[in-house]
Coordinates of C-alpha atoms and ligand atoms in Angstrom, one line a residue:
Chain V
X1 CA 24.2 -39.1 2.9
X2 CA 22.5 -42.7 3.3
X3 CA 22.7 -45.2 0.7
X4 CA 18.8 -45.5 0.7
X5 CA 19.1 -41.2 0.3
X6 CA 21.9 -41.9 -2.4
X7 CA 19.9 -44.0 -4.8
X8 CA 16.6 -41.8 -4.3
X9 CA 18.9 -38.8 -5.7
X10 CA 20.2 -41.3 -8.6
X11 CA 16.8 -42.3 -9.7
X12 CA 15.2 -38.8 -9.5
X13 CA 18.6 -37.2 -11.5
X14 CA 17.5 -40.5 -14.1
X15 CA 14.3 -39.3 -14.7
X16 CA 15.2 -35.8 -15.4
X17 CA 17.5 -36.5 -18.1
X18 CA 15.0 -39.7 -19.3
X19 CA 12.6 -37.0 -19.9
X20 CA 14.4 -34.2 -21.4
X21 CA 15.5 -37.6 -23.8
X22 CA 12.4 -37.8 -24.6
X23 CA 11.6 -34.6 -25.3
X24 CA 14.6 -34.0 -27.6
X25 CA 13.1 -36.8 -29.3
X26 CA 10.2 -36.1 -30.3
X27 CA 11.2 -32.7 -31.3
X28 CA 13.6 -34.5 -33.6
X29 CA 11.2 -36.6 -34.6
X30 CA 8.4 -34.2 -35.0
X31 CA 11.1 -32.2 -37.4
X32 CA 12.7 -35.3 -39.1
X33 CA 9.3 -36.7 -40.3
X34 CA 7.9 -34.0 -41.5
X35 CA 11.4 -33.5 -43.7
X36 CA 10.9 -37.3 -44.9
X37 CA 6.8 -36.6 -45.4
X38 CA 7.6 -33.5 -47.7
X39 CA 10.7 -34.9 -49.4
X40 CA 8.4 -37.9 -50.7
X41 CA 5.9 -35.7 -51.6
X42 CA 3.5 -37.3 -49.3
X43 CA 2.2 -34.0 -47.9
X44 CA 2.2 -30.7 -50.0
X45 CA 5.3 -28.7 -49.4
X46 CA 3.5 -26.3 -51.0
X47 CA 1.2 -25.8 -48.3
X48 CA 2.8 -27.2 -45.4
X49 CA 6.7 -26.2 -46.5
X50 CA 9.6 -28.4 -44.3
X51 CA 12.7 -28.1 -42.1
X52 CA 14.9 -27.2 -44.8
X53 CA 12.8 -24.8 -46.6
X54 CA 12.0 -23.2 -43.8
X55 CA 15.4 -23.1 -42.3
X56 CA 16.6 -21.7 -45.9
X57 CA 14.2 -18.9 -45.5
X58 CA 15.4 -17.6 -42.4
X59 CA 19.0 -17.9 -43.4
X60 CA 17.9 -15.2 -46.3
X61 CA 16.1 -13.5 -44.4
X62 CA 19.1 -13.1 -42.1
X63 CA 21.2 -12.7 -45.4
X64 CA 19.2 -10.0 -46.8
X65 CA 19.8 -8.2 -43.2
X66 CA 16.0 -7.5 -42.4
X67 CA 15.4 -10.9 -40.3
X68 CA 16.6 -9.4 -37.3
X69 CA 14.8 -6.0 -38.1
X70 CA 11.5 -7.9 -37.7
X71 CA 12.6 -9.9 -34.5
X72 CA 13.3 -6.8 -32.7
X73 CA 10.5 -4.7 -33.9
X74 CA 8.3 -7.5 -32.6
X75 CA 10.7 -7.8 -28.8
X76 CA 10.3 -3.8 -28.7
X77 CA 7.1 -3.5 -29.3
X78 CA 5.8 -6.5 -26.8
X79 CA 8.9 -4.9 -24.3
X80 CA 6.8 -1.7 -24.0
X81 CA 2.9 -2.7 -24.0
X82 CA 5.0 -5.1 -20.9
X83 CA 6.1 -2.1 -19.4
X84 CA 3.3 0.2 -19.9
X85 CA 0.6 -2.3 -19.1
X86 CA 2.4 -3.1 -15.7
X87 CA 2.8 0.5 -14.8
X88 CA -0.4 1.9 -15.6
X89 CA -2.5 -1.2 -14.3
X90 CA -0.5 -0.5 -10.9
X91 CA -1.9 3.2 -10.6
X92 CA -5.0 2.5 -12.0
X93 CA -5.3 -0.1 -9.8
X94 CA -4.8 2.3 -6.8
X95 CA -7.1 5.2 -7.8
X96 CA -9.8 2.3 -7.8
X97 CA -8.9 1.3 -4.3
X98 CA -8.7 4.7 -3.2
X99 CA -11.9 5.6 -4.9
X100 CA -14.3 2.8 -3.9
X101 CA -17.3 4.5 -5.2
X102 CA -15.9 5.0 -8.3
X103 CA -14.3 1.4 -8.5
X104 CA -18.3 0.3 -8.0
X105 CA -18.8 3.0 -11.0
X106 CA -16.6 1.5 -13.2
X107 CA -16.9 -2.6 -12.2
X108 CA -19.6 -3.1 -15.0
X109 CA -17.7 -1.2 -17.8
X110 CA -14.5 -3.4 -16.8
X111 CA -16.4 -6.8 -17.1
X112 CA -17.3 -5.6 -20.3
X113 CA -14.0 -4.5 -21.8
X114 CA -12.6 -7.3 -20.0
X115 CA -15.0 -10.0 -22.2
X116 CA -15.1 -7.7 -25.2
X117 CA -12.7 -9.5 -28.0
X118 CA -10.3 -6.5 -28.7
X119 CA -9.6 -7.8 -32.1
X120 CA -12.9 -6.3 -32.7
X121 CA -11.9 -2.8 -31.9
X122 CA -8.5 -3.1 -33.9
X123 CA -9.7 -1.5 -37.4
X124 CA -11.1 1.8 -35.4
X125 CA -8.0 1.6 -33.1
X126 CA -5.6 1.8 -36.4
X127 CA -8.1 4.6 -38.0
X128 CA -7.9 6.7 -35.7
X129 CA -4.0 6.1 -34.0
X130 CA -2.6 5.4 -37.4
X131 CA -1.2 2.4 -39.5
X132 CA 1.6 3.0 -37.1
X133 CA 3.8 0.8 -34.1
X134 CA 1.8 3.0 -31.6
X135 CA -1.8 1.6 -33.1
X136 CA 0.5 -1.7 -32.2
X137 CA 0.8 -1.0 -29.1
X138 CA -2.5 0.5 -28.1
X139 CA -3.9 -2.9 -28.7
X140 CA -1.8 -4.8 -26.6
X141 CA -2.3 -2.2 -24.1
X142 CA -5.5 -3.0 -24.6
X143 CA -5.6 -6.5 -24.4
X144 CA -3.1 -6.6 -21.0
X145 CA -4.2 -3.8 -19.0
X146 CA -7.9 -4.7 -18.0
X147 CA -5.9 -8.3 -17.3
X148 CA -3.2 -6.3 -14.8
X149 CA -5.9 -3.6 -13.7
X150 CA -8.5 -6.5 -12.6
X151 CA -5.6 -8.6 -11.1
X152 CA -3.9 -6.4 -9.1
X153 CA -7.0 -4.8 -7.7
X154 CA -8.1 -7.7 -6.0
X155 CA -4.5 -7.8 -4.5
X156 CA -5.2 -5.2 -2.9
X157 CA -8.8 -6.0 -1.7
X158 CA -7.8 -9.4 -0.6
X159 CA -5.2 -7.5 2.1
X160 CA -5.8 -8.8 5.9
X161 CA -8.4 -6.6 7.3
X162 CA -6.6 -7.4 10.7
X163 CA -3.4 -5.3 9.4
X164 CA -5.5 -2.7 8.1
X165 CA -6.9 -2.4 11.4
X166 CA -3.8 -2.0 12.7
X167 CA -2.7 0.8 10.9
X168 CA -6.0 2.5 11.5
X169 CA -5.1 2.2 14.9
X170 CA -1.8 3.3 14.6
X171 CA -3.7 6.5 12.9
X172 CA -1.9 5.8 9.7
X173 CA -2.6 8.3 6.5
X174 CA -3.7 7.0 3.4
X175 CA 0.1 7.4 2.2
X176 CA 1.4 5.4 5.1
X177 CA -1.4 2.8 4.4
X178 CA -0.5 2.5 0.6
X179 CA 3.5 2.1 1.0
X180 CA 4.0 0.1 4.3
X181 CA 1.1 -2.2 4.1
X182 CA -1.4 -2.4 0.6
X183 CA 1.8 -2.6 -1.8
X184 CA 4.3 -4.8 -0.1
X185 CA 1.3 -7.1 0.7
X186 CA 0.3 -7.3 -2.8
X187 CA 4.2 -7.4 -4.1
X188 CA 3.1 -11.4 -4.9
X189 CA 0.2 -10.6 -6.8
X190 CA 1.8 -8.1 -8.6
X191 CA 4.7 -10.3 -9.7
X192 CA 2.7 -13.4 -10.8
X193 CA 0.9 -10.3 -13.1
X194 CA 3.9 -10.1 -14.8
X195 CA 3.9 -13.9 -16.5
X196 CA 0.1 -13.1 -17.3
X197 CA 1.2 -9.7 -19.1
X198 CA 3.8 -10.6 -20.5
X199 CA 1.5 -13.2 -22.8
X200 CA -0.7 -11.0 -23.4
X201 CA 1.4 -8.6 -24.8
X202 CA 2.6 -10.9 -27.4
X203 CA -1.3 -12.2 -28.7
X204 CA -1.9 -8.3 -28.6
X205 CA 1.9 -7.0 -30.2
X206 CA 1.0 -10.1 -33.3
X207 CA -2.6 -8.9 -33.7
X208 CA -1.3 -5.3 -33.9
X209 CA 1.0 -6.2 -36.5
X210 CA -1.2 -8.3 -38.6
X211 CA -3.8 -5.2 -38.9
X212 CA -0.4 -2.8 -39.0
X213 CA 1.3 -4.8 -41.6
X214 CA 4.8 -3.0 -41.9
X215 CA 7.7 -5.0 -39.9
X216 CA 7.7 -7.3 -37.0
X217 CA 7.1 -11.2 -37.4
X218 CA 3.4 -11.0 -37.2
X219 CA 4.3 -9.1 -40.9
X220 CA 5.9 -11.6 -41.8
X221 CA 3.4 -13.9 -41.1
X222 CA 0.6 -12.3 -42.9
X223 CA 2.8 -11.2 -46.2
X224 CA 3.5 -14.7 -46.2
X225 CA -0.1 -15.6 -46.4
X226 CA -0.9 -13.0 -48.9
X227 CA 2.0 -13.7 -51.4
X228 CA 1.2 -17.7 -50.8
X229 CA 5.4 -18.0 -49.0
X230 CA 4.1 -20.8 -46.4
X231 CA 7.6 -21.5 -45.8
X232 CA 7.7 -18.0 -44.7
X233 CA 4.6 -18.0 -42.6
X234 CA 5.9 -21.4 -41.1
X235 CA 9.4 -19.5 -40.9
X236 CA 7.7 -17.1 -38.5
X237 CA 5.6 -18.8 -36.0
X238 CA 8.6 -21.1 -35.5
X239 CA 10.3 -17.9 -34.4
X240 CA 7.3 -16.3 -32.7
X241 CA 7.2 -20.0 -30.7
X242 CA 10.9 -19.5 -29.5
X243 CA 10.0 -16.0 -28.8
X244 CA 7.6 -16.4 -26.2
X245 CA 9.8 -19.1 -24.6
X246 CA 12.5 -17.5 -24.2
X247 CA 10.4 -14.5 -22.5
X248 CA 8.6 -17.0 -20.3
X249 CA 11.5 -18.4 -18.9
X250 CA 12.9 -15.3 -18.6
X251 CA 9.9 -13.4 -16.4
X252 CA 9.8 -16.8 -15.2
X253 CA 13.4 -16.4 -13.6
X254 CA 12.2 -12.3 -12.9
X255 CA 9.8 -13.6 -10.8
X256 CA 11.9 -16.0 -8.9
X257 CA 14.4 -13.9 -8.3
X258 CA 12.2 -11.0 -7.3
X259 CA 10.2 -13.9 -4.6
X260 CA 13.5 -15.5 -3.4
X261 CA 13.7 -15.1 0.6
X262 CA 10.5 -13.3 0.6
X263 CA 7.5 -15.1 1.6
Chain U
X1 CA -6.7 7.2 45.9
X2 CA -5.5 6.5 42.4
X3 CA -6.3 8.6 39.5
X4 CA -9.4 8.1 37.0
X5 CA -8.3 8.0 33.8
X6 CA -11.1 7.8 31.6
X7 CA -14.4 7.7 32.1
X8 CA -17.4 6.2 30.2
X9 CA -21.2 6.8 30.7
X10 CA -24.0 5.5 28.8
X11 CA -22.5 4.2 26.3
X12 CA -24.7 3.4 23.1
X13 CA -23.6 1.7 20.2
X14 CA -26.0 0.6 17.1
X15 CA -24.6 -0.6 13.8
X16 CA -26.8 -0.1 10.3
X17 CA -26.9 -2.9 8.0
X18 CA -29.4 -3.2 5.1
X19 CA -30.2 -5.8 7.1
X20 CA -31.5 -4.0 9.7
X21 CA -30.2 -1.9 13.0
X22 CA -27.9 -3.9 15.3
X23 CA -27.7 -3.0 19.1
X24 CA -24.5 -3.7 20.0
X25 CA -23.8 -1.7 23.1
X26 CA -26.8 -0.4 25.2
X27 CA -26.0 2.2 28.0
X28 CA -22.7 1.1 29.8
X29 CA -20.7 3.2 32.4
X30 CA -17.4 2.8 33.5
X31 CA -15.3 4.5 35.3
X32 CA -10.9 3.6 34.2
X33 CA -8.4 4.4 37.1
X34 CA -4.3 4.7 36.5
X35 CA -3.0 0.8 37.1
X36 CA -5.8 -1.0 37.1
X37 CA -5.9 -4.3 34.8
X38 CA -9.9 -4.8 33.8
X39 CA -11.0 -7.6 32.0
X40 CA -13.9 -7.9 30.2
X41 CA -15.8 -10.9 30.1
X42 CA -18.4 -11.9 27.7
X43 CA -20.6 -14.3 25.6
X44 CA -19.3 -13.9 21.8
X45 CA -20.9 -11.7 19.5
X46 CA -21.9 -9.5 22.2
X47 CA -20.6 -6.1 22.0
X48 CA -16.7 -6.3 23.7
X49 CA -14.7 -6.1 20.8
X50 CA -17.0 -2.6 19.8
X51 CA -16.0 -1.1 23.0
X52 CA -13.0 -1.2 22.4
X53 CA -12.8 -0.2 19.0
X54 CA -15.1 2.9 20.0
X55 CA -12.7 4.1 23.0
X56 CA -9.5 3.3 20.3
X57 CA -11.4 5.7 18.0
X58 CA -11.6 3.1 15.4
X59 CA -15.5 3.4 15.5
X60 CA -18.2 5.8 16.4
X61 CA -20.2 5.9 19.3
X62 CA -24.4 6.4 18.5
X63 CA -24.8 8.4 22.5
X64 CA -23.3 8.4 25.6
X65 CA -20.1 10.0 26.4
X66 CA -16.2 9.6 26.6
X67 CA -14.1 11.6 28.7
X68 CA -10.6 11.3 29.0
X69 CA -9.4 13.0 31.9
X70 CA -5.6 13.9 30.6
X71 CA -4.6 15.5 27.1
X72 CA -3.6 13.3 25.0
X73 CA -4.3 10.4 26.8
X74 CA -2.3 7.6 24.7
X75 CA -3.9 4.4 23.3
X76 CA -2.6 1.4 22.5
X77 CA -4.4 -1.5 20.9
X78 CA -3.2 -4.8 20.7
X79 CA -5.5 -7.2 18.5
X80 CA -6.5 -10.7 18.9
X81 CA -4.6 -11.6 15.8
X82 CA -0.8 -10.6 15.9
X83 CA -1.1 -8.6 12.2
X84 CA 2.7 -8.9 11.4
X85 CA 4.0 -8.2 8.6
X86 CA 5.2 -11.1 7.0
X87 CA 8.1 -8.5 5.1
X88 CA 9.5 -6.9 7.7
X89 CA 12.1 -8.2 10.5
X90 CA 10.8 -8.7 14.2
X91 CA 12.4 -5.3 14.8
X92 CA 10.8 -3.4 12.2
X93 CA 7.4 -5.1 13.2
X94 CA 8.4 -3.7 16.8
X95 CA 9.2 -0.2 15.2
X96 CA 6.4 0.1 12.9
X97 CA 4.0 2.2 15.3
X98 CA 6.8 4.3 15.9
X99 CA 7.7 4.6 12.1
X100 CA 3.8 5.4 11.1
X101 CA 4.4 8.4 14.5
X102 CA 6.9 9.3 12.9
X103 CA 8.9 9.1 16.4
X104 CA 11.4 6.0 15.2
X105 CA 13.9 8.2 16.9
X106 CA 17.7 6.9 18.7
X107 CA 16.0 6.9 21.7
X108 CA 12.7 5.2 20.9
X109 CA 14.5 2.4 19.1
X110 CA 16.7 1.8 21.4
X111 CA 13.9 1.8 24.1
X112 CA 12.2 -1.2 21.7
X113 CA 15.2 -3.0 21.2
X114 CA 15.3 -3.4 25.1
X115 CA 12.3 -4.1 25.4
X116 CA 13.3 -7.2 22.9
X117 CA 15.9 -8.3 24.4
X118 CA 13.8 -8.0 28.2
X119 CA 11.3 -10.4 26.7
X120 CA 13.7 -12.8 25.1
X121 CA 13.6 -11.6 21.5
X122 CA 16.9 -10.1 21.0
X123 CA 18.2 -12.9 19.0
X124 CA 15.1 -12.9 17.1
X125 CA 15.2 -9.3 16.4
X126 CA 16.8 -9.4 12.5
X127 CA 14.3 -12.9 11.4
X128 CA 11.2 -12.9 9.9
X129 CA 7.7 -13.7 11.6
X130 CA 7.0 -17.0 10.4
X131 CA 10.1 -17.7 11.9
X132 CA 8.3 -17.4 15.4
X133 CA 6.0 -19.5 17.0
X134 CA 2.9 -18.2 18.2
X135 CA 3.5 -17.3 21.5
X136 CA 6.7 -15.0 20.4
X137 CA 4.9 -13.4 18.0
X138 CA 2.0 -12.5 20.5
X139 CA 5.0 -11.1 22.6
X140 CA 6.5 -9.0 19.6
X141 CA 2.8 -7.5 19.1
X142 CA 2.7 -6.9 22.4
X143 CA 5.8 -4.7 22.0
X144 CA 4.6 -3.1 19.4
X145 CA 2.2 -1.7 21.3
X146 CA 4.1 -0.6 24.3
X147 CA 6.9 0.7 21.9
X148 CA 4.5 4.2 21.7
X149 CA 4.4 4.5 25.1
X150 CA 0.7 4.1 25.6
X151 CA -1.1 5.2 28.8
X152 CA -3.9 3.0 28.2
X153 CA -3.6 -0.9 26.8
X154 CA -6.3 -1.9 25.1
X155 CA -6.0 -6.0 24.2
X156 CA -8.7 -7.6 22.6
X157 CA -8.6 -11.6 23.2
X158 CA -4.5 -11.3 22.9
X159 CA -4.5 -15.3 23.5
X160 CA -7.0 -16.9 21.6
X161 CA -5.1 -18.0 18.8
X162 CA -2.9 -19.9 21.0
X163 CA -2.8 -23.1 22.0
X164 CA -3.9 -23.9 26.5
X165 CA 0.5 -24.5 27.0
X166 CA 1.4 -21.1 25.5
X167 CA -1.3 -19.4 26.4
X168 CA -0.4 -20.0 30.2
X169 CA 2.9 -19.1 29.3
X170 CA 2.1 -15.3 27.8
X171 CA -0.8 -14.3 29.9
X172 CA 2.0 -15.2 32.4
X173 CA 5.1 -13.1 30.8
X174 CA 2.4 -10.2 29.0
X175 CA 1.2 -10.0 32.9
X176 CA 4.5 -9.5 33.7
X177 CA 5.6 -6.9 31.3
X178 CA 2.5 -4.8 32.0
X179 CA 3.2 -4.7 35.6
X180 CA 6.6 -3.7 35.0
X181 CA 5.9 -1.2 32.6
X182 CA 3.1 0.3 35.0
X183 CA 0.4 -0.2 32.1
X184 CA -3.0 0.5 32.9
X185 CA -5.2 -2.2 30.6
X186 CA -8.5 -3.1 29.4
X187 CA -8.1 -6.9 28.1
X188 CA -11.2 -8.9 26.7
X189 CA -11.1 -12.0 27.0
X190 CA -14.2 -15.2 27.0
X191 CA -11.6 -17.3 29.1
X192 CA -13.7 -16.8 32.6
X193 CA -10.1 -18.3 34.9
X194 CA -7.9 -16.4 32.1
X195 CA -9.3 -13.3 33.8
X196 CA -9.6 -14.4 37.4
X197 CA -5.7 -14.6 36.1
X198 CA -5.1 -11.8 35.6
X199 CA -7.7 -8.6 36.2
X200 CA -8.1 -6.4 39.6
X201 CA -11.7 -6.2 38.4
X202 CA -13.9 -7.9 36.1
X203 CA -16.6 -7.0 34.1
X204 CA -19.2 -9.2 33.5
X205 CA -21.4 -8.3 29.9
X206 CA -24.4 -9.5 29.3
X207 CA -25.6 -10.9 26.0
X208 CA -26.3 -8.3 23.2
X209 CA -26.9 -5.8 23.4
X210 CA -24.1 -5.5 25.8
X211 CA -24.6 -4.2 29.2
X212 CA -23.1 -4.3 32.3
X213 CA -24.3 -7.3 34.4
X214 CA -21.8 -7.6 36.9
X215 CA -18.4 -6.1 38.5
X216 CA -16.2 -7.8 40.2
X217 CA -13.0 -6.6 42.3
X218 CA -10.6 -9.2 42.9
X219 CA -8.7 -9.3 45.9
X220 CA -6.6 -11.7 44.8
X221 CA -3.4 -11.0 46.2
X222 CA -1.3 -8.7 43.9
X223 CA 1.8 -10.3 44.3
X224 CA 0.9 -13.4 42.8
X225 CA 1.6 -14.2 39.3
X226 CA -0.9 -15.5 36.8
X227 CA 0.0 -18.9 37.4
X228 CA -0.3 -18.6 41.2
X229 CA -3.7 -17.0 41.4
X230 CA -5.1 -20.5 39.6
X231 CA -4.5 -22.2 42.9
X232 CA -5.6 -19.7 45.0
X233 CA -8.7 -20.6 47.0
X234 CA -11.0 -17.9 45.9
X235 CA -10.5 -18.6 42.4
X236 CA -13.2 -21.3 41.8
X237 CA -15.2 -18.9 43.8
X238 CA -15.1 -16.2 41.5
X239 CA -15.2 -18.8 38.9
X240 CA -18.4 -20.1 39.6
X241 CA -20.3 -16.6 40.2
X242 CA -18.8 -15.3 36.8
X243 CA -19.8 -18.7 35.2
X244 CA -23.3 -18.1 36.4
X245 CA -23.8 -14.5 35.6
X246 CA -22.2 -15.3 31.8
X247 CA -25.8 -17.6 31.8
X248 CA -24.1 -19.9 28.9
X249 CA -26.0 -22.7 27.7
X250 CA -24.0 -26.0 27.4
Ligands
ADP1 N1 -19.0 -3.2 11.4 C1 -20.2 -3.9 11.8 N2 -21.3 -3.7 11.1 C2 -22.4 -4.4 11.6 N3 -22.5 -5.1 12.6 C3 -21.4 -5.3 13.3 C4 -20.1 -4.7 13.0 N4 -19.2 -5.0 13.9 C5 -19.8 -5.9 14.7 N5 -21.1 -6.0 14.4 C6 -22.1 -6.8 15.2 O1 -22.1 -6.3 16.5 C7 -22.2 -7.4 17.4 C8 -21.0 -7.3 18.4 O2 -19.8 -7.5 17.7 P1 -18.4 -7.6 18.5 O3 -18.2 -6.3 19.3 O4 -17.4 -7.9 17.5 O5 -18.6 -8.9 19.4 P2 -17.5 -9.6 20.4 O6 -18.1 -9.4 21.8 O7 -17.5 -11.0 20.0 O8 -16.2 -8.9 20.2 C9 -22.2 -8.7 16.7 O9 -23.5 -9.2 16.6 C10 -21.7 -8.3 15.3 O10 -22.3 -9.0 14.3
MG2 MG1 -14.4 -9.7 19.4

């Protein structure tokens, strides 16, 4: 390696840890200020709780053994509108592009359900599904599967026509079509579906539970605002944040390791 | 006298838009014997790429008639785009008209992998298209093709996505591999000395709706390579009369 190429890697290894500094910082800072702010009473801890209070409220939740009961109600819940979402949008997805005429059937009713706010249909979902984890998940079904359906289905329909042509050629069935050509071509779209589902889940999996109202952090967040505990509501959108971090990096990471060496 | 393999008369081909009716093909006749290497020559837009989709069975003829003069006569098309699959290896791209026959069997494989290796793609045989340059992967569609053992070669403008350099260089080795493998073909191409190249007859199509406006047979002499022919003295002959009958507007 050069010298020239030597100091480039220096500087650039710098700047990494010069901004992940900086970043530590101001989270720090962010936290650190707001304990000073509330500690001298200069904003309401009433209303806007602090660091400590907050932290002492998850340590008893996690003493009175339940904190961990909401986190994974909440992780299940979002793990299988995930799954669901992915596999039905998939087949859905194909019977459209099978089915042309009744993909130009349906388009309009899509669009619609697409732009329709599902919160909207939450109070009839839990009326008729129950006050129960799977009215949960039927709205974050909802809320992620006209996403998948839509994206994946114009995967498919943005395929080369030139290979297509190819396999007509080659007198391919339908069957052949689908498994050596339509779904490895769209393998691409259909993993970058995954970091746009996966979100989805969550807005759909908190809604759910805020209309639900028995366990998950969503609960938490909403008996919080009815029994005036903002150190609890605060409590759990600081965990709901680190939540969907940590499951964005990690379908993050899916999807590299699912592109590596392909493309 | 060499055998007739198929045989085409008055052909008709309209396409329906909500636009309108399109003529793309009006009457053409042709008769296809075993060995013979036609090229078609032809403004763009007029009708050659049709043909051959209609006698690949790819599209529907509106009148006229098709006759193929042996069972099963085989077809093989080779498009003007390589259509690779970016996922599979070289050799499973060379395999994959075999796989869709369901016919990927010891034999047949090992007949493609020597074809790989005859046309210097052995060591390419286990990397991935855009691992190729242009010209090689014009060569590995081209194996694809011959990989079913087609009677008939259909190619529709095989070298038009490549640059003049490479392009001499595969007409040159695809002209060789065809001869070799005693293929009879039907090549489009608008390159007027690309066919002079290349063909034992040309055939001159009009603007569309296509018809038949000339026919040329070339008695170049066989033995000469692509390459060759260019310098041979009654190439700018046939150039010119090909160039005329084409009627392009500059
Ligand atoms: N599927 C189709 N539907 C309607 N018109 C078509 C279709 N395919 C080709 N055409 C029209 O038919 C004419 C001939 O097309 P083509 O055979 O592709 O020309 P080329 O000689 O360049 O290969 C063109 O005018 C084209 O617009
Ligand atoms: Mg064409």
């Amino acid at each position: 390696m050069s010298e020239v190429q030597k100091k480039f890697m220096r500087r650039q290894k710098g700047e990494k840890y010069l901004i992940l500094l900086i970043q530590i910082l101001i989270v720090g800072g962010f936290f650190g200020l707001w304990e000073i702010l509330a500690r001298h009473k200069i904003i309401n801890e009433f209303i806007f709780s602090s660091p400590s209070k907050i932290w002492q409220t998850i340590y008893d939740l996690m003493l009175a053994g339940n904190l961990f009961h909401h986190i994974f109600t909440t992780l299940y819940e979002i793990l299988i509108a995930f799954v669901l979402g992915i596999i039905l949008g998939f087949i859905i997805a194909i019977i459209l592009y099978e089915l042309p005429l009744l993909a130009k059937i349906v388009d309009p009713f899509l669009t619609m359900l697409n732009s329709l706010p599902k919160v909207a249909i939450g109070p009839l979902i839990i009326i008729i599904a129950g006050a129960r984890t799977k009215s949960i998940i039927i709205m974050a079904l909802l809320i992620n599967l006209i996403v998948s359906i839509i994206t994946i289905y114009n995967g498919f329909l943005n395929i080369d026509p030139c290979k297509l042509k190819l396999l007509d050629s080659l007198k391919a069935t339908k069957m052949q079509k689908l498994t050596k050509l339509i779904i490895p071509a769209s393998y691409q779209t259909i993993i970058s579906s995954l970091k746009l589902n996966i979100s989805m889940s969550q807005i759909g999996v908190i809604m759910g539970e805020f209309l639900v109202s028995r366990a998950g952090i969503g609960y938490l967040i909403i008996y919080g605002t009815q029994v005036f505990n903002l150190s609890l509501v605060m409590s759990g959108i600081l965990i709901l944040i680190i939540i969907s971090f940590i499951l964005y990096q990690i379908v993050t990471y899916l999807e590299h390791l699912l592109l590596k060496n392909k493309f | 006298m060499t055998k007739s393999l198929l045989t085409i008369k008055n052909l008709k081909k309209n396409y329906h838009t909500l636009n309108g009716e399109i003529e793309a093909i009006d009457n053409i006749s042709l008769d296809v014997c075993e060995g013979e290497f036609i090229c078609i020559v032809g403004s763009s837009g007029c009708g050659k790429s049709t043909l051959l989709n209609i006698l690949a069975n790819l599209e529907t003829k509106s009148a006229g008639e098709i006759n193929y003069h042996q069972k099963d006569l085989k077809i093989g098309y080779m498009l003007q785009e390589d259509a690779l699959f970016p996922w599979l290896t070289i050799l499973d791209n060379a395999l994959l008209g075999l796989v869709i026959e369901k016919k990927d069997s010891p034999e047949n494989i090992k007949y493609v992998k020597e074809l790989l290796k005859a046309y210097g793609l052995a060591e390419f045989q286990d990397k991935y298209p855009r691992q190729l340059s242009g010209g090689m992967k014009q060569r590995v569609a081209l194996i694809r093709t011959l990989a079913t053992r087609p009677d008939i070669l259909l190619l529709d403008e095989p070298f038009s996505a490549l640059d003049y350099q490479s392009r001499l260089a595969v007409s040159n080795d695809v002209y060789q591999i065809i001869k070799k493998e005693h293929k009879t073909v039907i090549m489009i191409t608008h390159d007027i000395a690309e066919a002079i190249s290349l063909a034992s007859r040309i055939i001159v199509l009009s603007k569309r709706p296509a018809k038949i406006k000339s026919v040329y047979e070339l008695n170049l002499s066989d033995t000469l390579n692509p390459i060759a022919r260019r310098q041979a003295p009654e190439f700018s002959k046939y150039y010119e009369k090909i160039w005329k009958d084409l009627d392009i507007n500059v």
